[in-house]
XYZ file of C-alpha atoms in Angstrom:
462
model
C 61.138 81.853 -76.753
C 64.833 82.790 -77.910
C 67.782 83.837 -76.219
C 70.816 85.277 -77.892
C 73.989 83.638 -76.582
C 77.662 83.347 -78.792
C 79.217 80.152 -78.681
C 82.255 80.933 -80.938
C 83.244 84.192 -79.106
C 85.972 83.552 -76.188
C 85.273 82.733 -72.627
C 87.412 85.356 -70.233
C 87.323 83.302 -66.774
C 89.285 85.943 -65.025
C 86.788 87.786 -62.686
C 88.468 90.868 -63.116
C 88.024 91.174 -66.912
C 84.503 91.694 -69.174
C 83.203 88.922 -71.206
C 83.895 90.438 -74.467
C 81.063 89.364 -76.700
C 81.113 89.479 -80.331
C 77.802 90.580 -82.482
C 76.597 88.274 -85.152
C 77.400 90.772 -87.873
C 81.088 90.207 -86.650
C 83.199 89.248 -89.432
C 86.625 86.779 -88.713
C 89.006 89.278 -89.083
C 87.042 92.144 -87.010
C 87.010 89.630 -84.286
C 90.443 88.532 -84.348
C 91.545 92.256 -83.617
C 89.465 93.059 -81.078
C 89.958 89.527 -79.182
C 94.007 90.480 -79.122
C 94.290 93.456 -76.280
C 91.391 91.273 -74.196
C 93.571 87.577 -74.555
C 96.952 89.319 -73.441
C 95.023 90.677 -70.272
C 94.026 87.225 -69.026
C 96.319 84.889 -66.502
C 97.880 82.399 -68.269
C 96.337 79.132 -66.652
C 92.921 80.868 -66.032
C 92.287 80.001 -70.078
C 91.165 76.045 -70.218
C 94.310 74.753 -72.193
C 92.339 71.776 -73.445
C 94.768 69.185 -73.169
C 98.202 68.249 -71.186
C 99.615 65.338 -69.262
C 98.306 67.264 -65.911
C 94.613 67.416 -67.437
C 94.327 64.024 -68.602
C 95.583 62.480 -64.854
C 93.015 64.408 -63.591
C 90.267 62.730 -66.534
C 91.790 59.399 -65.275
C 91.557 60.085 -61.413
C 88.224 61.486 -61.568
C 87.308 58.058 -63.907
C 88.225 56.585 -60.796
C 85.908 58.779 -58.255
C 83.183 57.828 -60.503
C 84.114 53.985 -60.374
C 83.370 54.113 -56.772
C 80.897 56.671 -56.304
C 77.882 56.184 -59.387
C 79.011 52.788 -59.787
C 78.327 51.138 -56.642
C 74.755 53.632 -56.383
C 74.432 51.229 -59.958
C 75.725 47.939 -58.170
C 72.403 48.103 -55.579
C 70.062 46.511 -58.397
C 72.188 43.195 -56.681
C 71.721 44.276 -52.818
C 68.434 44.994 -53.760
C 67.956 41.379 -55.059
C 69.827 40.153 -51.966
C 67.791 42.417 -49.495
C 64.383 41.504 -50.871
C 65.267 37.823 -50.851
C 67.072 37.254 -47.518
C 68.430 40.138 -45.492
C 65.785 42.508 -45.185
C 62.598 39.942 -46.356
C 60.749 41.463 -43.347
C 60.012 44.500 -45.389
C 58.358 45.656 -48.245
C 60.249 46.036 -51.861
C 59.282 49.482 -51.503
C 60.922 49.908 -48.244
C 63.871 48.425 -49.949
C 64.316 50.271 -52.660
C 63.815 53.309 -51.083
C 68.025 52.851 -49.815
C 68.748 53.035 -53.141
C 66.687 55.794 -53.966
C 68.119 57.620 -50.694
C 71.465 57.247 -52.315
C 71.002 59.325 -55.113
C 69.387 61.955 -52.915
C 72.208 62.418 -50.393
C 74.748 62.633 -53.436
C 72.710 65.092 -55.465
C 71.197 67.146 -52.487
C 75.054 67.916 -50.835
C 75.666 69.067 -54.136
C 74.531 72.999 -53.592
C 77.028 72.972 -50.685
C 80.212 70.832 -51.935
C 80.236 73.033 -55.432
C 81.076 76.139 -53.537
C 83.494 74.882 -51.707
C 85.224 73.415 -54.335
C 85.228 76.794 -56.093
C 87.060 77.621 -53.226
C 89.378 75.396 -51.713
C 89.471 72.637 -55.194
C 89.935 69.398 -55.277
C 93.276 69.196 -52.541
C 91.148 68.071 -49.349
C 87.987 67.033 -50.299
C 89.038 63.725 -52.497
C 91.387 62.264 -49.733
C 88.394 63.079 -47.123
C 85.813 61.388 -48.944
C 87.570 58.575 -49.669
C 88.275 57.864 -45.960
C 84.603 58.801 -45.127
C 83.113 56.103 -47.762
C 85.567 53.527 -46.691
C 84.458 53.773 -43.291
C 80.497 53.715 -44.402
C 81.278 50.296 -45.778
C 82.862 49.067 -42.784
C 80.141 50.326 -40.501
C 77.421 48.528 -43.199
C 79.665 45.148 -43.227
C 78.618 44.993 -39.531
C 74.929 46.055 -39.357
C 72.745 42.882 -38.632
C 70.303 41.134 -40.504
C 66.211 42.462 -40.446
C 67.211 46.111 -39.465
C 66.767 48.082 -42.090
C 67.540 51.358 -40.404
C 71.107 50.190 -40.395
C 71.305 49.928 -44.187
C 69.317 53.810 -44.507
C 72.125 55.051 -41.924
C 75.148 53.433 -43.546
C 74.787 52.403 -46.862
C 72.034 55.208 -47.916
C 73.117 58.654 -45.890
C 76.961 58.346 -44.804
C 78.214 56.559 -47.622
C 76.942 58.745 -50.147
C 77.075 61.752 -47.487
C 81.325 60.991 -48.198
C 80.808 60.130 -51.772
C 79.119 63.664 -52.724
C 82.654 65.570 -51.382
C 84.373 63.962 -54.294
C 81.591 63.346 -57.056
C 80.951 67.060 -58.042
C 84.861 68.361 -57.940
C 85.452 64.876 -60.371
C 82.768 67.052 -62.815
C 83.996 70.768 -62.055
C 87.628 69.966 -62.297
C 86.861 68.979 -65.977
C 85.831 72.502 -66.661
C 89.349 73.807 -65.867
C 90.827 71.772 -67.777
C 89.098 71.682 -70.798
C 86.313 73.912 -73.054
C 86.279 72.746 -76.827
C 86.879 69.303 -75.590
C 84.771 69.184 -72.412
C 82.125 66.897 -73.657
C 84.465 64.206 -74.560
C 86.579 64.197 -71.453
C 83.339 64.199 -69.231
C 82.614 61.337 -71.058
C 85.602 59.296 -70.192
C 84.565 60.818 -66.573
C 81.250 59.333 -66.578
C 82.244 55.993 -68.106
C 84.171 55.233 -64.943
C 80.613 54.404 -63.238
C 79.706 52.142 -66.571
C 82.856 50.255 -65.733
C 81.792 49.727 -62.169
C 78.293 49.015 -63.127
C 79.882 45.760 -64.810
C 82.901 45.081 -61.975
C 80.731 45.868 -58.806
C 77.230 43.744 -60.034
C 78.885 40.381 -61.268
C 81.641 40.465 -58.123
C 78.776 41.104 -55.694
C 76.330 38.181 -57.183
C 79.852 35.833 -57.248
C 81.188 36.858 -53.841
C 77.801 36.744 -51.811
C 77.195 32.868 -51.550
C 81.135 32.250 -51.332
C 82.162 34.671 -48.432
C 78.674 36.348 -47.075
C 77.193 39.527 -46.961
C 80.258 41.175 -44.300
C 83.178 40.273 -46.704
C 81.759 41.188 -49.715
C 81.027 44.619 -48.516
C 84.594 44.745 -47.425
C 85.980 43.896 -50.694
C 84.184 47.187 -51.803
C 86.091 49.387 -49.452
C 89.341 47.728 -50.416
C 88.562 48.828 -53.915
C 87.088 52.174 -53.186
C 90.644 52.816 -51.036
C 92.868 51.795 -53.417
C 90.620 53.936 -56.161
C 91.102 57.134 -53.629
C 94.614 57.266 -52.973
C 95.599 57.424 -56.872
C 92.726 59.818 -57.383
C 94.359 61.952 -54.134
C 97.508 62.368 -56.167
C 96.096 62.533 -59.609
C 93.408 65.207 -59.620
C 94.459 68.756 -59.878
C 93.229 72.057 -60.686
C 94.536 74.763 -62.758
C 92.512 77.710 -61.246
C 93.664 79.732 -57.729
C 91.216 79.367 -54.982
C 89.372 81.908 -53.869
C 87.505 83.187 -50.250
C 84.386 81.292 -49.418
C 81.398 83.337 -48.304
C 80.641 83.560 -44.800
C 76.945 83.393 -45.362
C 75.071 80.226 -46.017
C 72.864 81.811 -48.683
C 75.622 83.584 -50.686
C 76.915 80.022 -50.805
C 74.299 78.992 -52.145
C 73.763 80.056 -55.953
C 70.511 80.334 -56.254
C 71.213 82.964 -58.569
C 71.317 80.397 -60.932
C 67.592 80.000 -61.449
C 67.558 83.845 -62.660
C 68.948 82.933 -65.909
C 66.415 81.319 -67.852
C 68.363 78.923 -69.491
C 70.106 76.844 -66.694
C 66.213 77.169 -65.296
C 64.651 75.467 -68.138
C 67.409 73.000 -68.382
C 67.277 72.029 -64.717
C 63.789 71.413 -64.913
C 63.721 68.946 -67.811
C 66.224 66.677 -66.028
C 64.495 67.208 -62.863
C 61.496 65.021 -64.520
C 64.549 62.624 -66.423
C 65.692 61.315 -62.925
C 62.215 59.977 -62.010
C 62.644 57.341 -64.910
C 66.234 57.303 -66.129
C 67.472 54.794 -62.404
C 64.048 52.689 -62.835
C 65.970 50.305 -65.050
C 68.853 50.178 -63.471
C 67.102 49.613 -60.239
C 64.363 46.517 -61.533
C 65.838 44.793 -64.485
C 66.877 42.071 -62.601
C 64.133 41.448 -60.476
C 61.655 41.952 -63.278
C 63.947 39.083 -64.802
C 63.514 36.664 -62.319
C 59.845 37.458 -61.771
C 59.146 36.423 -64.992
C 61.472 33.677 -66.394
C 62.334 32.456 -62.847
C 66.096 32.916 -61.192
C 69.134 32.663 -63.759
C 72.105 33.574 -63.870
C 71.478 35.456 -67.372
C 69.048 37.747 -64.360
C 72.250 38.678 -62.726
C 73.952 39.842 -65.729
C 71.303 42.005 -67.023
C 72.221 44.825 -64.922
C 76.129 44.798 -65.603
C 75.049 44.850 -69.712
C 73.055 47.640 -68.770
C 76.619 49.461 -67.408
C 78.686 47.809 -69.953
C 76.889 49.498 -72.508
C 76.474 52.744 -71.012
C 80.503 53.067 -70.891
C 79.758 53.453 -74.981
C 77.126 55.750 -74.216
C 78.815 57.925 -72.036
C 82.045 58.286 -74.739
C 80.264 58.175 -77.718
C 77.670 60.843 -77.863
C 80.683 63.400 -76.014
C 81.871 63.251 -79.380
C 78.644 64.354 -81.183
C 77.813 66.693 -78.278
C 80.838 68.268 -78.799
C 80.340 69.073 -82.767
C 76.095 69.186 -82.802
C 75.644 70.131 -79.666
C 75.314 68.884 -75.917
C 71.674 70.164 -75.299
C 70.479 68.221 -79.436
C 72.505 65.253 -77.933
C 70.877 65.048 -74.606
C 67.235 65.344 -75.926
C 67.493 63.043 -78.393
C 68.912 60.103 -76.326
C 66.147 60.643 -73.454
C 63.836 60.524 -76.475
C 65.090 57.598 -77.916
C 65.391 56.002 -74.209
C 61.640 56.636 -73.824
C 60.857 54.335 -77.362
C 63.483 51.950 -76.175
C 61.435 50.758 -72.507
C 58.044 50.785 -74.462
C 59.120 49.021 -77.258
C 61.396 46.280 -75.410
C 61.058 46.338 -72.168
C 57.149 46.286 -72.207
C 56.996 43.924 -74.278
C 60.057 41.613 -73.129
C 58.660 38.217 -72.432
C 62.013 36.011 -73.131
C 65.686 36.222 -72.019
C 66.353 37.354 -75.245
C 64.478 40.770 -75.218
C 65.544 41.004 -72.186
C 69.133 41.154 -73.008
C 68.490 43.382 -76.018
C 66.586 45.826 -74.347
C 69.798 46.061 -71.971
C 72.155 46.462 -74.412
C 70.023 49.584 -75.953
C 68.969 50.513 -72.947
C 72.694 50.911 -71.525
C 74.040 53.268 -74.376
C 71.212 55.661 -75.086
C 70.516 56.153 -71.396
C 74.320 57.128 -70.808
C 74.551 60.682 -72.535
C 72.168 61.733 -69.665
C 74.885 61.124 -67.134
C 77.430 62.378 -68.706
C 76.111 65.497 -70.685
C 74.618 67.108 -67.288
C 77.698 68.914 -65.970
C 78.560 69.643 -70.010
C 75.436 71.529 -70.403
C 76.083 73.381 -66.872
C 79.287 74.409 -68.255
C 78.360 75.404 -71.711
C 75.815 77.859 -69.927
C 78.389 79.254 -67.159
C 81.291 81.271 -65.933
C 84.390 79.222 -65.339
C 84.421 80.675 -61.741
C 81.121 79.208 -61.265
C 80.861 76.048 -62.425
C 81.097 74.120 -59.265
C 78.709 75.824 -57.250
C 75.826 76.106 -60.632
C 76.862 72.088 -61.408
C 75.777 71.665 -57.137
C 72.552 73.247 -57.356
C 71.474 71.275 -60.467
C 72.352 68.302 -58.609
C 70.542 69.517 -55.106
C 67.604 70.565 -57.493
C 67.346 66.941 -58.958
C 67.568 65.476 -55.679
C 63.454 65.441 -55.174
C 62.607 63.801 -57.845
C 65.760 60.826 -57.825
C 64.313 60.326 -54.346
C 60.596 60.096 -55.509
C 61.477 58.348 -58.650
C 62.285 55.010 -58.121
C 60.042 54.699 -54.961
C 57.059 55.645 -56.756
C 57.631 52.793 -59.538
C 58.275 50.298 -56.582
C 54.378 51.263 -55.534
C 53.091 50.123 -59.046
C 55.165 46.576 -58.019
C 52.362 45.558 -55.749
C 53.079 41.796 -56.478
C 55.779 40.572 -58.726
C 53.323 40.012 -61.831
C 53.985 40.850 -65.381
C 50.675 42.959 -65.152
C 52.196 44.929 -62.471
C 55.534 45.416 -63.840
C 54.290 46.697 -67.273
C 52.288 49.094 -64.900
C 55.795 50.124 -63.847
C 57.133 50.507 -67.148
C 54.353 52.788 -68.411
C 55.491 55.039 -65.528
C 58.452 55.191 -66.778
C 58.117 56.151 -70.314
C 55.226 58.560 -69.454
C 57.626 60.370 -68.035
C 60.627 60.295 -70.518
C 58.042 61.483 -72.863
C 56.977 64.399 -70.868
C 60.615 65.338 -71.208
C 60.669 65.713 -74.716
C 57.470 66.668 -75.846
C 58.383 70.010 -76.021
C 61.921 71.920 -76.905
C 63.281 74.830 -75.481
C 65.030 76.992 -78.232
C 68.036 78.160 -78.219
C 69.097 80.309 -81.375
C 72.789 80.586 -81.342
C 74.544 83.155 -83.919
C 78.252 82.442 -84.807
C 80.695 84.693 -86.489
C 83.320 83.696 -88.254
C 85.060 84.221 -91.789
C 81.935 83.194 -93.640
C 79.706 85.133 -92.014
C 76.701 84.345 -89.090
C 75.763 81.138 -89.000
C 73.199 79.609 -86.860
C 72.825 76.517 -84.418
C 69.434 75.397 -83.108
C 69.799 73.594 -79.430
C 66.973 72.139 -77.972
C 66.006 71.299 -74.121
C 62.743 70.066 -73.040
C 60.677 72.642 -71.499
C 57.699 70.719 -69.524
C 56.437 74.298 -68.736
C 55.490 75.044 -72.594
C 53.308 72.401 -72.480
């Protein structure tokens, strides 16, 4: 199927102005004059202005919303260790993991109601009030007591990440006022902040565990996560006006969304990437240990992993932003996919093990970072925060079945079993990409229509 979309003709954000569109027979010049009259009409910081000291304080305060916020949902590959091992060993790994998984559901499911209300209100109130709500969900999970698990699902799985979802999706949307041509790339600097995390939060943990206990260590987190807040607070601005919120719960809602077939397709393809991208990120280091025995190389593997995935989250902005974010997307789940059958599967040393992470960690990152981008490519300015919320809220189901339903193939803590795990896991990333969704783009400019082919796995083509 192909839809006819213009990539090169100008985005007019304010709602009281058409989206002029230009036709593919369009020549430079004809569109220069007709783009003139339309440009004068529009508000002055309604355009994206791509750049400024304002814009990139906001890149670097929302780097540090994502340091707290994805990075410490990354960091639980070490609770989880410490959980199965000692503080929750009355219950099954499944059990376990399932706080993890929980934490990825809370943040993505809020996500349908924090993106309107960011459309609204922007970033002003809800950083500082999710900061102070996260802070408080680590002190409440520094106290809970040892063998409870319900303590850990209440704290650490539904209010932390309850707080953490107020500030996650305006540290995406408030790129998208900021920036157009360069959106990619600055949403990759975004995204890295969790990469960073994923190597601070995982070695600190595993170091600060046997020294000072389970209470302090999870009070060192809110320190950090405070400190992180406060400059974000002052940093992170928008350059839109706000606007009324609806009064009804459905028109804030935007589940007008799923009418245009695009953003449709698209949400469905990474609906089936979140039940494999986490697995990794959630198992390395127990699948370490189970088979080489406990190291200290074990408790590394997971902060490669997020060392890596800073490059991966940078990187391929760069190439999204010149080939395309949907081509840059599909090809790094695909080449994600070949990576955990062709190392992890067969990882039997420390060595593969460490390689795999490395790869691993940069092709898996363009799939956090490139999410929102692709949103944005495919949506009014105005709307960005609520359409980025309902992606999120739609991915919720499967980052809660995901990881879970890999923990069930972990019967015992066997190679057989884990490689049972694994298959899961690329079954799925191959599903993803088995088929493309085409998107014919025509561009006008002085040499004439030229024409871009994106591509975004459409499971229902299959």
């Amino acid at each position: 199927m192909t839809l006819e979309t213009t990539s090169s003709s100008p985005t007019v954000v304010s709602p009281n102005v058409s989206t002029l569109n230009l036709d593919s027979s369009t020549q430079g010049s004809d569109a220069e004059k007709q783009l003139e009259p339309v440009t004068e009409r529009l508000p002055e910081l309604e355009v994206p202005p791509d750049g400024g000291i304002q814009a990139w304080l906001s890149v670097f305060g929302c780097f540090l919303v994502y340091f707290c916020t994805l990075g410490l949902i990354n960091a639980f590959g070490e609770f989880n260790v410490f959980y199965t091992d000692d503080y929750l060993s009355n219950y099954s790994p499944t059990l376990i993991t399932m706080i993890g998984a929980l934490q990825v559901f809370v943040l993505y499911f809020l996500g349908a109601w924090v993106g309107p209300i960011f459309d609204a209100y922007g970033p002003r109130y809800l950083i500082p009030a999710s900061g102070l709500v996260m802070v408080f969900a680590l002190c409440m999970l520094s106290i809970t007591q040892p063998h409870r698990i319900w303590q850990q699902y209440l704290t650490e799985a539904i209010l932390l990440n309850g707080g953490a979802a107020f500030s996650f999706y305006p540290s995406m949307a408030v790129i998208g006022h900021w920036f157009k041509r360069r959106a990619a790339f600055a949403l990759g600097f975004v995204v890295a902040g969790s990469g960073v995390s994923g190597i601070v939060f995982p070695i600190m943990i595993n170091k600060l565990l046997p020294k000072i206990g389970f209470a302090w260590t999870v009070r060192v987190c809110a320190l950090i996560v405070f400190v992180c807040y406060t400059i974000a607070t002052f940093t992170i601005k928008t350059c839109r006006s706000s606007k009324p919120l609806p009064n009804s719960l459905f028109k804030v809602l935007d589940f007008g969304a799923f009418r245009d077939l695009r953003f449709t397709t698209f949400a469905i393809g990474a609906w089936f990437s979140t039940f494999s991208v986490f697995n990794p990120y959630f198992y390395i280091a127990e699948y370490s240990t189970a088979m080489n025995g406990p190291s200290s190389i074990s408790a590394y593997l997971l902060a490669i992993i997020c060392a890596l995935s800073i490059f991966g989250r940078i990187l391929p902005g760069l190439v999204a932003d010149k080939w395309g974010r949907f081509n840059t997307m599909t090809a790094f789940t695909a080449i994600s996919g070949i990576l955990v059958l062709a190392l992890w599967y067969t990882s039997i040393s420390r060595t593969n093990e460490i390689v795999f992470s490395v790869l691993y960690g940069f092709a898996s990152g363009p799939f956090f970072t490139l999410l929102a981008g692709c949103v944005a490519a495919i949506t009014p300015i105005e709307k960005i925060g609520a359409r980025i919320g309902i992606l999120f809220a739609f991915l919720s189901t499967g980052a809660l079945a995901g990881s879970p339903i890999g923990g069930i193939f972990v019967k015992t803590q066997d190679r057989e079993n884990f490689q049972h795990l694994i298959l899961y896991t690329v079954g799925v990333s191959m599903l993803v990409v088995r088929r493309g969704f085409q998107l014919t783009v025509p561009l006008a400019g002085n040499h004439g229509p030229r024409r871009i082919i994106l591509f975004w796995p459409c499971p229902l083509s299959m």
